[in-house]
Coordinates of C-alpha atoms in Angstrom, one line a residue:
M47 CA -34.6 -91.3 -22.5
P48 CA -36.4 -88.6 -24.6
G49 CA -35.5 -85.5 -24.1
D50 CA -32.2 -86.5 -22.1
E51 CA -30.0 -83.7 -21.6
T52 CA -27.3 -82.5 -19.3
Q53 CA -26.9 -79.6 -17.7
P54 CA -23.8 -77.4 -16.9
G55 CA -22.1 -78.6 -14.0
A56 CA -23.9 -81.7 -13.9
A57 CA -21.7 -84.0 -14.0
Q58 CA -20.2 -84.9 -9.9
V59 CA -17.0 -86.4 -9.3
P60 CA -18.1 -88.5 -5.7
D61 CA -16.1 -87.7 -2.4
E62 CA -14.5 -90.8 -1.1
G63 CA -16.7 -93.3 -0.2
E64 CA -19.6 -92.5 -2.0
E65 CA -21.6 -93.9 -4.9
S66 CA -22.5 -92.1 -8.1
V67 CA -24.1 -92.5 -11.6
P68 CA -23.0 -90.8 -15.0
F69 CA -24.4 -87.3 -15.5
E70 CA -25.9 -87.0 -11.8
T71 CA -26.9 -83.6 -10.9
A72 CA -24.5 -81.8 -8.7
D73 CA -25.3 -80.9 -5.4
I74 CA -26.6 -77.5 -5.4
Y75 CA -26.8 -75.4 -2.1
G76 CA -27.6 -78.3 -0.1
A77 CA -30.7 -79.3 -2.3
Y78 CA -29.3 -82.7 -3.5
P79 CA -27.6 -84.2 -0.6
R80 CA -26.4 -87.6 -0.2
L81 CA -27.6 -89.5 3.2
S82 CA -25.0 -90.8 5.7
D83 CA -24.5 -94.4 6.4
D84 CA -26.2 -93.8 9.7
Q85 CA -29.4 -91.9 7.9
M86 CA -29.7 -94.7 5.5
A87 CA -29.8 -97.4 8.2
R88 CA -32.3 -95.7 10.1
L89 CA -34.2 -95.2 6.8
E90 CA -34.1 -99.3 5.6
Q91 CA -35.4 -100.2 9.3
Q92 CA -38.9 -98.5 8.4
G93 CA -39.0 -98.6 4.9
R94 CA -39.5 -101.4 2.4
R95 CA -37.1 -102.3 -0.4
R96 CA -38.3 -102.4 -3.8
A97 CA -36.8 -103.6 -7.2
V98 CA -37.2 -101.1 -9.8
D99 CA -36.8 -101.1 -14.0
A100 CA -36.0 -98.5 -16.6
G101 CA -39.1 -96.2 -17.2
D102 CA -40.8 -97.2 -14.1
V103 CA -42.7 -94.0 -12.6
L104 CA -42.4 -93.4 -9.0
I105 CA -44.0 -89.9 -8.7
R106 CA -46.5 -88.6 -11.5
E107 CA -46.5 -85.0 -12.9
G108 CA -49.9 -83.6 -11.3
E109 CA -50.6 -86.1 -8.8
P110 CA -50.2 -85.3 -4.9
C111 CA -46.8 -86.7 -3.6
E112 CA -47.6 -89.3 -1.1
T113 CA -44.0 -91.3 -0.9
F114 CA -40.9 -90.6 0.2
Y115 CA -38.2 -92.8 -1.9
V116 CA -34.7 -93.1 -1.4
V117 CA -32.4 -94.6 -4.5
L118 CA -30.6 -97.5 -3.1
S119 CA -28.9 -98.3 -6.4
G120 CA -29.3 -97.3 -10.0
S121 CA -30.7 -93.9 -11.0
V122 CA -33.8 -91.6 -11.1
A123 CA -34.8 -88.5 -13.5
I124 CA -36.5 -85.9 -12.5
V125 CA -38.6 -85.0 -15.8
E126 CA -41.1 -82.2 -16.7
G127 CA -43.5 -82.8 -19.6
Y128 CA -43.0 -86.6 -19.2
G129 CA -43.9 -88.5 -22.6
T130 CA -44.6 -85.3 -24.3
P131 CA -43.0 -83.6 -26.8
D132 CA -41.8 -80.9 -24.5
E133 CA -40.0 -83.5 -22.3
R134 CA -37.5 -81.6 -20.1
L135 CA -35.0 -83.7 -18.2
L136 CA -34.2 -81.6 -15.0
R137 CA -32.4 -83.7 -12.4
V138 CA -30.5 -87.4 -12.1
H139 CA -30.2 -88.8 -8.9
G140 CA -28.1 -91.8 -7.9
P141 CA -27.5 -94.2 -4.7
R142 CA -28.5 -92.3 -1.1
R143 CA -30.4 -89.3 -2.8
F144 CA -34.4 -89.1 -1.8
I145 CA -36.8 -87.8 -4.2
G146 CA -39.3 -85.5 -3.7
E147 CA -39.1 -81.5 -2.7
L148 CA -41.6 -78.9 -0.8
G149 CA -44.8 -80.5 -2.1
L150 CA -43.8 -83.8 -0.7
L151 CA -43.9 -82.0 2.8
N152 CA -47.0 -79.4 2.0
G153 CA -49.4 -82.0 0.2
Q154 CA -49.2 -80.1 -3.4
V155 CA -49.2 -82.1 -6.5
A156 CA -46.0 -83.0 -8.0
F157 CA -44.4 -80.5 -10.4
Y158 CA -42.6 -83.2 -11.9
T159 CA -42.3 -86.8 -12.9
A160 CA -39.7 -89.0 -11.2
V161 CA -38.6 -92.1 -13.6
V162 CA -36.4 -94.8 -13.3
R163 CA -33.5 -94.6 -15.6
D164 CA -31.1 -97.2 -14.6
P165 CA -32.4 -100.2 -13.1
G166 CA -31.7 -100.9 -9.3
E167 CA -33.6 -100.7 -6.1
V168 CA -35.1 -97.7 -4.2
L169 CA -36.6 -97.6 -0.6
S170 CA -39.9 -96.3 -0.2
L171 CA -41.7 -95.1 3.2
S172 CA -45.2 -93.8 3.8
M173 CA -45.4 -89.9 4.6
D174 CA -46.3 -91.3 8.4
Q175 CA -43.2 -93.6 8.7
L176 CA -41.0 -90.5 7.7
R177 CA -42.7 -88.2 10.1
D178 CA -42.1 -91.0 12.9
L179 CA -38.8 -91.5 11.8
V180 CA -37.7 -87.4 12.1
T181 CA -39.7 -87.2 15.2
R182 CA -36.3 -89.0 16.9
D183 CA -34.0 -87.9 14.3
S184 CA -34.3 -84.3 14.2
V185 CA -31.2 -84.0 12.0
L186 CA -32.4 -86.1 9.1
G187 CA -35.6 -83.9 9.5
D188 CA -33.4 -80.8 8.8
V189 CA -31.5 -82.5 5.8
V190 CA -35.0 -83.2 4.3
L191 CA -36.5 -80.0 5.2
R192 CA -33.3 -77.8 3.9
A193 CA -33.2 -80.0 0.4
C194 CA -36.9 -79.6 -0.3
L195 CA -36.9 -75.9 0.3
G196 CA -33.7 -75.7 -2.0
R197 CA -35.2 -77.8 -4.5
R198 CA -38.6 -75.7 -4.5
A199 CA -36.6 -72.7 -5.2
L200 CA -34.4 -74.2 -7.6
L201 CA -37.8 -75.4 -9.6
V202 CA -39.1 -71.8 -9.5
G203 CA -36.2 -70.4 -11.1
Q204 CA -36.0 -73.0 -13.5
G205 CA -39.7 -72.1 -14.9
A206 CA -41.0 -75.6 -14.6
G207 CA -44.1 -76.2 -13.5
F208 CA -47.7 -75.1 -15.3
R209 CA -48.0 -72.3 -17.9
I210 CA -49.4 -69.1 -17.7
V211 CA -50.1 -67.3 -21.3
G212 CA -51.3 -63.6 -21.2
S213 CA -50.7 -60.2 -21.9
R214 CA -48.2 -58.1 -19.9
Y215 CA -51.0 -55.2 -20.0
S216 CA -53.5 -57.8 -18.7
P217 CA -54.4 -57.1 -15.0
D218 CA -55.8 -60.8 -14.9
T219 CA -52.1 -62.0 -16.1
R220 CA -50.6 -59.9 -13.3
R221 CA -53.1 -61.6 -10.9
L222 CA -52.2 -65.0 -11.7
R223 CA -48.4 -64.1 -12.0
E224 CA -48.5 -62.5 -8.6
F225 CA -50.6 -65.0 -7.1
A226 CA -48.4 -68.0 -8.2
A227 CA -45.3 -66.4 -7.0
R228 CA -46.5 -65.2 -3.6
N229 CA -47.5 -68.6 -3.1
R230 CA -44.2 -70.1 -4.5
L231 CA -45.7 -72.2 -7.2
P232 CA -43.1 -73.1 -10.2
Y233 CA -44.4 -71.7 -13.3
R234 CA -43.6 -70.0 -16.3
W235 CA -45.2 -67.4 -18.2
I236 CA -45.4 -67.0 -21.7
D237 CA -45.9 -63.2 -23.2
L238 CA -48.6 -63.1 -25.7
E239 CA -46.8 -59.6 -27.0
T240 CA -43.1 -61.4 -27.3
D241 CA -43.1 -65.0 -26.8
E242 CA -43.3 -67.0 -30.1
E243 CA -44.7 -70.4 -28.2
A244 CA -47.6 -68.1 -27.2
E245 CA -49.2 -68.4 -31.0
E246 CA -48.4 -72.1 -31.3
L247 CA -50.2 -72.8 -28.1
L248 CA -53.2 -70.9 -29.1
R249 CA -53.4 -72.9 -31.8
R250 CA -52.7 -76.1 -30.2
F251 CA -55.7 -75.5 -27.9
G252 CA -58.0 -73.7 -30.3
V253 CA -58.5 -70.4 -28.3
G254 CA -58.0 -66.7 -29.4
P255 CA -56.2 -64.1 -27.5
E256 CA -59.5 -62.5 -26.4
E257 CA -59.9 -65.8 -24.0
T258 CA -56.3 -65.3 -22.3
P259 CA -54.9 -65.4 -19.6
L260 CA -54.5 -69.2 -19.7
V261 CA -53.2 -71.6 -17.5
I262 CA -52.2 -74.7 -19.3
W263 CA -50.7 -77.7 -17.0
R264 CA -49.5 -81.0 -18.2
D265 CA -50.7 -80.1 -21.9
T266 CA -54.0 -81.5 -20.9
T267 CA -55.4 -78.9 -18.7
L268 CA -56.9 -76.0 -20.0
L269 CA -58.4 -73.3 -17.5
R270 CA -59.8 -69.8 -19.2
N271 CA -58.9 -67.1 -17.1
P272 CA -59.2 -69.0 -13.7
S273 CA -59.9 -67.4 -10.5
N274 CA -57.1 -67.5 -8.0
A275 CA -59.6 -70.5 -6.3
E276 CA -59.7 -72.5 -9.3
L277 CA -55.9 -72.4 -9.8
A278 CA -55.2 -72.9 -5.9
R279 CA -57.3 -76.0 -6.2
L280 CA -55.6 -77.7 -9.4
M281 CA -52.2 -77.4 -7.5
G282 CA -53.3 -78.8 -4.6
L283 CA -53.3 -75.7 -2.2
P284 CA -55.4 -76.8 0.8
S285 CA -58.9 -75.1 1.0
L286 CA -61.4 -74.2 3.6
P287 CA -62.7 -77.4 5.6
A288 CA -65.9 -78.4 4.3
G289 CA -69.4 -77.4 6.1
N290 CA -69.7 -75.2 9.0
H291 CA -66.2 -76.4 11.1
H292 CA -66.2 -75.5 14.6
G293 CA -63.0 -75.4 16.3
D294 CA -60.9 -73.6 19.4
L295 CA -59.5 -71.0 17.0
L296 CA -59.7 -69.3 13.8
I297 CA -56.6 -67.4 12.7
V298 CA -57.4 -64.6 10.1
G299 CA -54.4 -64.1 8.2
S300 CA -51.1 -65.7 7.7
G301 CA -48.3 -63.4 8.1
P302 CA -45.8 -63.7 10.9
A303 CA -48.2 -62.6 13.5
G304 CA -50.7 -65.3 12.0
L305 CA -48.2 -67.7 11.7
A306 CA -46.5 -67.4 15.1
A307 CA -50.0 -67.6 16.7
A308 CA -50.9 -70.9 14.5
V309 CA -47.6 -72.4 15.7
N310 CA -48.3 -71.6 19.3
A311 CA -51.8 -72.3 19.4
A312 CA -51.5 -75.5 17.6
S313 CA -48.5 -76.9 19.5
E314 CA -50.3 -76.1 22.8
G315 CA -53.2 -78.6 21.7
L316 CA -56.0 -75.7 20.4
G317 CA -58.1 -76.6 17.5
T318 CA -56.3 -74.4 15.1
T319 CA -57.5 -73.1 11.4
V320 CA -55.8 -70.5 9.5
A321 CA -57.3 -68.3 6.7
E322 CA -55.6 -66.4 4.3
A323 CA -57.0 -64.4 1.3
M324 CA -53.5 -64.2 -0.4
A325 CA -50.6 -66.1 0.4
S326 CA -48.7 -67.0 3.5
G327 CA -46.1 -64.6 4.8
G328 CA -48.0 -61.4 4.2
Q329 CA -45.5 -58.4 3.1
A330 CA -42.4 -60.2 4.7
A331 CA -42.6 -63.0 2.3
T332 CA -41.8 -60.5 -0.4
S333 CA -38.7 -59.2 1.0
S334 CA -35.6 -60.5 -0.6
R335 CA -33.4 -60.5 2.5
I336 CA -34.6 -60.0 6.3
E337 CA -31.3 -59.6 7.9
N338 CA -32.6 -57.8 11.6
L339 CA -34.6 -60.8 12.8
L340 CA -33.0 -63.1 15.8
G341 CA -31.4 -66.1 15.0
F342 CA -30.5 -65.3 11.7
P343 CA -27.3 -63.6 11.6
S344 CA -26.6 -63.9 7.8
G345 CA -30.2 -63.0 7.0
I346 CA -32.9 -65.1 5.5
S347 CA -35.4 -64.4 2.5
G348 CA -39.1 -63.8 3.2
A349 CA -40.1 -67.0 1.4
E350 CA -37.9 -69.2 3.3
L351 CA -38.8 -67.4 6.4
T352 CA -42.6 -68.3 5.5
E353 CA -42.1 -71.7 4.3
R354 CA -40.3 -72.7 7.6
A355 CA -43.1 -70.9 9.5
V356 CA -46.2 -72.6 7.5
L357 CA -44.4 -76.1 7.8
Q358 CA -43.7 -75.6 11.2
A359 CA -47.6 -74.6 12.0
Q360 CA -48.7 -77.6 9.8
K361 CA -46.2 -79.7 11.8
F362 CA -48.3 -79.2 15.0
G363 CA -51.6 -79.8 12.9
A364 CA -53.1 -76.0 12.0
R365 CA -54.7 -76.2 9.2
I366 CA -53.8 -73.2 6.3
S367 CA -56.0 -72.3 3.6
V368 CA -55.4 -70.3 0.8
P369 CA -57.1 -68.4 -0.7
A370 CA -59.9 -67.8 1.5
E371 CA -60.8 -64.0 2.3
A372 CA -62.6 -63.3 5.3
A373 CA -65.8 -60.9 4.6
R374 CA -67.7 -60.7 7.9
L375 CA -67.4 -61.5 11.7
E376 CA -70.7 -62.1 13.8
P377 CA -71.1 -63.2 17.6
R378 CA -73.3 -66.4 17.7
D379 CA -74.0 -68.6 20.7
G380 CA -70.9 -68.1 22.8
H381 CA -68.6 -68.9 19.2
Y382 CA -68.0 -66.2 16.4
A383 CA -68.8 -67.1 12.9
V384 CA -66.6 -65.7 9.9
G385 CA -67.8 -65.7 6.3
F386 CA -65.6 -65.9 3.5
A387 CA -66.3 -64.3 -0.2
D388 CA -67.0 -67.5 -1.7
G389 CA -70.2 -68.2 0.6
S390 CA -68.1 -70.8 3.1
E391 CA -68.1 -70.2 6.9
I392 CA -66.0 -70.9 10.3
T393 CA -67.1 -71.0 13.5
A394 CA -64.5 -70.7 16.3
R395 CA -64.6 -70.1 20.2
T396 CA -62.0 -67.4 19.6
V397 CA -60.5 -65.1 16.6
V398 CA -57.1 -64.1 16.2
L399 CA -56.9 -61.2 13.7
A400 CA -53.6 -60.6 12.1
T401 CA -54.4 -59.6 8.6
G402 CA -51.7 -57.2 8.3
A403 CA -51.5 -54.0 6.2
R404 CA -50.8 -53.0 3.0
Y405 CA -48.7 -50.7 1.0
R406 CA -50.5 -47.2 0.5
R407 CA -51.5 -46.7 -3.0
L408 CA -49.8 -43.5 -4.9
Q409 CA -52.1 -41.1 -5.9
V410 CA -50.9 -39.5 -8.9
P411 CA -51.8 -38.3 -12.5
G412 CA -51.5 -41.4 -14.7
I413 CA -50.8 -44.0 -12.5
E414 CA -53.8 -45.9 -12.4
R415 CA -53.6 -47.2 -15.6
L416 CA -50.4 -48.7 -15.0
E417 CA -50.9 -50.3 -11.7
G418 CA -50.7 -54.1 -12.2
T419 CA -48.4 -53.8 -15.3
S420 CA -45.4 -51.6 -14.3
V421 CA -46.5 -49.7 -11.0
H422 CA -45.7 -52.2 -8.5
Y423 CA -46.6 -52.6 -4.3
S424 CA -44.2 -55.5 -3.7
A425 CA -40.7 -56.6 -5.4
T426 CA -40.5 -60.3 -5.8
V427 CA -38.2 -62.2 -8.7
Y428 CA -40.9 -62.0 -11.2
E429 CA -41.1 -58.4 -10.9
A430 CA -37.1 -58.0 -10.9
Q431 CA -37.1 -60.4 -14.0
Q432 CA -38.6 -57.7 -16.1
C433 CA -36.3 -55.1 -15.4
R434 CA -32.7 -56.5 -16.0
T435 CA -32.3 -53.6 -19.0
D436 CA -34.1 -50.9 -17.8
P437 CA -33.8 -48.4 -14.8
V438 CA -36.5 -48.3 -12.3
A439 CA -37.5 -46.5 -9.3
V440 CA -38.7 -47.0 -5.8
V441 CA -40.6 -44.6 -3.9
G442 CA -40.5 -44.9 -0.2
G443 CA -37.4 -44.3 3.2
G444 CA -38.6 -47.3 5.5
N445 CA -37.1 -51.0 5.5
S446 CA -39.1 -52.4 3.0
A447 CA -38.2 -49.9 0.4
G448 CA -34.5 -50.6 1.7
Q449 CA -34.5 -53.8 0.9
A450 CA -36.6 -53.7 -2.1
V451 CA -33.8 -51.2 -3.5
L452 CA -30.9 -53.7 -2.5
F453 CA -33.1 -56.5 -4.5
L454 CA -33.6 -54.7 -7.6
A455 CA -30.2 -53.3 -7.9
G456 CA -29.5 -57.2 -8.5
Y457 CA -30.9 -56.8 -11.8
A458 CA -31.6 -53.4 -13.4
P459 CA -29.0 -51.3 -14.4
Q460 CA -30.1 -48.3 -12.4
V461 CA -32.1 -48.1 -9.1
Y462 CA -33.6 -44.5 -8.1
L463 CA -35.0 -44.5 -4.5
L464 CA -37.3 -41.3 -3.8
V465 CA -37.9 -40.0 -0.3
R466 CA -39.9 -37.4 0.9
G467 CA -37.9 -36.7 4.0
P468 CA -34.6 -35.0 4.3
S469 CA -32.6 -38.1 5.2
L470 CA -33.0 -42.0 5.3
E471 CA -32.3 -42.0 9.4
A472 CA -35.8 -41.5 10.3
H473 CA -37.7 -44.6 9.0
M474 CA -34.4 -46.7 7.6
S475 CA -32.5 -49.3 9.8
R476 CA -28.6 -48.3 9.8
Y477 CA -27.5 -51.4 8.5
L478 CA -29.6 -51.1 5.4
I479 CA -28.8 -47.2 5.0
D480 CA -25.1 -48.1 4.8
Q481 CA -25.9 -50.8 1.8
V482 CA -28.1 -48.5 0.0
E483 CA -25.7 -45.4 0.1
R484 CA -22.8 -47.8 -1.1
H485 CA -24.5 -49.7 -3.8
P486 CA -22.9 -48.4 -7.3
R487 CA -26.7 -48.8 -9.2
V488 CA -28.9 -47.1 -6.7
S489 CA -29.0 -43.2 -6.4
V490 CA -31.0 -41.7 -3.4
L491 CA -32.9 -38.5 -4.4
L492 CA -34.1 -36.9 -0.9
H493 CA -37.0 -34.0 -0.8
T494 CA -38.1 -35.7 -3.6
E495 CA -42.0 -36.6 -4.6
V496 CA -43.8 -38.3 -7.5
T497 CA -45.8 -36.0 -9.1
G498 CA -46.9 -38.2 -12.2
A499 CA -46.7 -41.2 -14.3
L500 CA -46.5 -41.4 -17.9
G501 CA -47.0 -44.0 -20.6
D502 CA -49.9 -45.3 -22.5
D503 CA -49.8 -49.5 -22.0
V504 CA -46.3 -49.3 -19.9
L505 CA -44.4 -46.8 -17.6
E506 CA -42.2 -44.9 -19.7
A507 CA -41.1 -41.9 -16.9
V508 CA -42.3 -40.5 -13.8
T509 CA -42.2 -36.9 -12.9
V510 CA -40.7 -35.7 -9.5
V511 CA -40.5 -32.7 -7.8
D512 CA -37.6 -31.5 -5.6
H513 CA -39.1 -29.7 -2.5
G514 CA -36.1 -28.6 -1.1
T515 CA -35.3 -26.6 -4.5
G516 CA -38.5 -26.5 -6.0
E517 CA -37.2 -28.3 -9.7
S518 CA -39.3 -30.5 -11.2
R519 CA -37.5 -33.0 -13.5
R520 CA -38.4 -36.1 -15.3
L521 CA -36.9 -40.1 -14.5
E522 CA -37.0 -42.3 -17.5
V523 CA -37.5 -45.3 -15.7
R524 CA -39.7 -48.2 -16.8
A525 CA -41.4 -49.6 -13.4
L526 CA -42.3 -48.2 -10.1
F527 CA -42.1 -50.0 -7.0
V528 CA -44.1 -48.0 -4.2
F529 CA -43.7 -48.5 -0.7
T530 CA -45.2 -45.6 1.3
G531 CA -47.0 -46.0 4.5
A532 CA -49.6 -49.2 5.2
E533 CA -53.3 -49.2 5.4
P534 CA -55.1 -52.1 7.3
H535 CA -57.1 -54.8 5.8
T536 CA -60.1 -54.1 8.0
E537 CA -62.9 -52.8 5.7
W538 CA -65.1 -56.1 6.5
L539 CA -64.7 -55.4 10.3
S540 CA -65.9 -51.5 10.2
G541 CA -69.3 -51.3 12.1
T542 CA -68.2 -54.7 13.9
L543 CA -64.9 -53.9 16.2
A544 CA -63.7 -50.7 17.5
L545 CA -61.1 -49.0 14.8
D546 CA -58.9 -46.1 15.2
A547 CA -59.0 -43.1 12.8
R548 CA -57.0 -44.9 10.1
G549 CA -58.8 -48.1 10.5
F550 CA -56.4 -50.1 12.6
V551 CA -57.9 -52.6 15.1
L552 CA -57.9 -50.8 19.0
T553 CA -56.9 -53.7 21.8
G554 CA -56.4 -53.2 25.3
A555 CA -57.7 -50.5 27.4
E556 CA -58.3 -48.6 23.8
A557 CA -60.8 -51.0 22.7
Q558 CA -62.9 -51.4 26.0
A559 CA -62.8 -47.4 25.9
G560 CA -64.6 -48.1 22.8
S561 CA -66.8 -50.4 23.9
V562 CA -70.5 -49.9 25.8
P563 CA -69.6 -50.5 29.5
E564 CA -71.7 -53.3 30.4
L565 CA -70.1 -54.9 27.9
W566 CA -66.9 -55.8 30.4
Q567 CA -69.0 -55.4 33.2
S568 CA -70.9 -58.7 32.1
Q569 CA -67.3 -60.3 31.8
G570 CA -66.0 -59.5 35.2
R571 CA -62.8 -58.3 34.0
D572 CA -61.3 -55.7 31.7
C573 CA -60.0 -56.1 28.2
L574 CA -56.9 -57.9 28.1
T575 CA -53.7 -56.4 26.1
L576 CA -54.5 -57.5 22.7
E577 CA -58.3 -58.1 22.9
T578 CA -60.3 -56.1 20.6
S579 CA -63.8 -54.6 21.5
L580 CA -65.3 -58.0 21.4
P581 CA -64.3 -60.4 24.3
G582 CA -62.6 -63.6 22.6
V583 CA -61.3 -61.7 19.4
F584 CA -57.6 -60.6 19.5
A585 CA -55.7 -58.5 16.9
A586 CA -51.6 -59.3 16.5
G587 CA -49.0 -57.3 14.2
D588 CA -49.5 -55.0 11.9
V589 CA -53.3 -54.5 11.6
R590 CA -53.2 -53.9 15.5
S591 CA -53.2 -49.9 16.2
G592 CA -50.0 -49.1 17.7
S593 CA -48.3 -52.2 16.5
V594 CA -44.8 -51.7 15.7
K595 CA -44.3 -52.5 12.2
R596 CA -41.5 -55.0 12.1
V597 CA -41.4 -58.9 11.2
A598 CA -39.8 -59.5 14.9
S599 CA -42.5 -57.8 16.3
A600 CA -45.1 -59.5 14.5
V601 CA -44.3 -62.6 15.6
G602 CA -43.5 -61.6 19.3
E603 CA -47.7 -60.2 19.1
G604 CA -48.5 -63.4 17.5
A605 CA -47.2 -66.0 20.0
M606 CA -48.3 -63.3 22.7
S607 CA -51.9 -63.7 21.2
I608 CA -52.0 -67.4 22.5
H609 CA -51.4 -66.6 26.0
F610 CA -54.3 -64.5 26.0
V611 CA -56.3 -66.8 24.1
H612 CA -55.8 -69.3 26.6
R613 CA -56.8 -66.8 29.6
Y614 CA -60.1 -65.9 27.6
L615 CA -60.9 -70.0 27.2
G616 CA -60.3 -70.3 30.9
H617 CA -62.3 -68.2 31.8
T618 CA -65.0 -68.7 29.5
A619 CA -66.6 -72.1 29.8
A620 CA -67.2 -74.0 26.1
P621 CA -70.8 -74.0 25.7
G622 CA -72.5 -77.5 24.7
G623 CA -70.6 -80.6 24.2
S624 CA -69.2 -80.0 20.6
D625 CA -65.8 -78.6 21.5
S626 CA -63.2 -80.9 22.9
S627 CA -60.6 -80.1 25.9
P628 CA -57.8 -78.4 24.3
Q629 CA -55.9 -80.1 26.8
T630 CA -56.8 -83.4 25.5
R631 CA -57.2 -82.9 21.9
R632 CA -54.8 -85.2 19.7
K633 CA -52.5 -83.0 17.7
E634 CA -52.9 -83.8 13.8
S635 CA -49.4 -83.8 12.1
A636 CA -49.5 -82.6 8.7
W637 CA -45.6 -82.7 8.6
L638 CA -42.9 -83.6 11.2
A639 CA -44.9 -84.0 14.4

């Protein structure tokens, strides 16, 4: 095959009783499991055998994944850029392995082509057949899910997928890279300033540097500085329902609180839509490891937690749309209408607000022009990869700052943690403090505040002051990561709901106190615990005034909000005949129902 290559460690010695083929990719972190005799027998009861010849294409790059394939004999190659001069072999799978990754489960397009390498036979199942099977075989479902999550992580790490061509100094390049990274889309960034491939691509497509950033997909599709929504549609991310959709529940935001609400609502039969402005998972999705969440003794990355929660919500029929930025909320005929920035609208009987909060921008001289290039408000893999040779600084004293420090210390030679207070104990968990203080690449500077950022196109240094001694100094760092307090995403709710002085949503007794007395008298009841100043509109997680800013707390509030949604719906009869009863509605399964 053109472009054929082997990877280090690709040859695999089969276990006793297992079949293998030459150049088969080794099983990495459980991403390429070989199915057992019992699992193969169950699949063969549902699937259809099919003879295949060398060169037959099973899955084509850029097209939706709609069939689950298992190799019975022969081998299948996973190839990027199939049939182009840039063709690259990624994997080879032999007998008893299945083909597919995360896109298979969530309806995205394929980021690779699966082509038969050695003739043989495959087993094919529709996704409905697979769902039916794993309903009765949870072990097989776990094997498939774990492998698909691992394969997506490996694709992202390999730089497979589409390409973003743009300058490191361009805010739009930063926007597209952040959107791709936050949504865990495989892509490769080609730096306009330093990558020789950039000039060749510009010539090939006949565009100039001023037209960047570009998104190039399969050498056949070119988008000039696309919006996040345009990129999302190209990659198969789900959009908002067409028309003025009506349902039982609209959840605005898909962080831990929103996803927990979606899982609980959809599993109980409520018609549930989730609208997310940027990417599922919220701030939690950017965490490299969450170690204090119940049920994960060895910790779990925010990205994996998010993917599992998204698939779980989709499993029960929740529809999650990205990107969909809410712009207004208004009561309408016993329902609530939420309008979005793109002009679309969704109407629902109830609403759960779970838009979370974002880290407060650091207000110091010189920092604004560097935001989006070397001043960051999250610490994900693509930011960390730019810090392999230079020292960096992290501002903040909470758990998010601690997690970011430990993550970045795996890339950067030196990480400074700048904390205004006298110790880490006030806001950081003990387990993180111990790791931070022991790490050889981490220096903790207490009583320290950033006073300025130096550099024109990229950060060169920050100036800091030690409030204990009054001494000012210059720290030579090339990136600054800021985790200093939180601001809620509630600008669009001002004047509609009761908010506290900081903009967080009031709920329960505080919300009722901020409402006109006649409102709750007409309801014949008091405001429910997570209910806002509008009956039937609830708030959960970081956006709620008085909430505990922890993943576990957000998950708990999201789940609890659905209890109150049911109480509200039981108290309020559905007007008209357009809304079917939650108890009788058929669940729609997007994955493992």
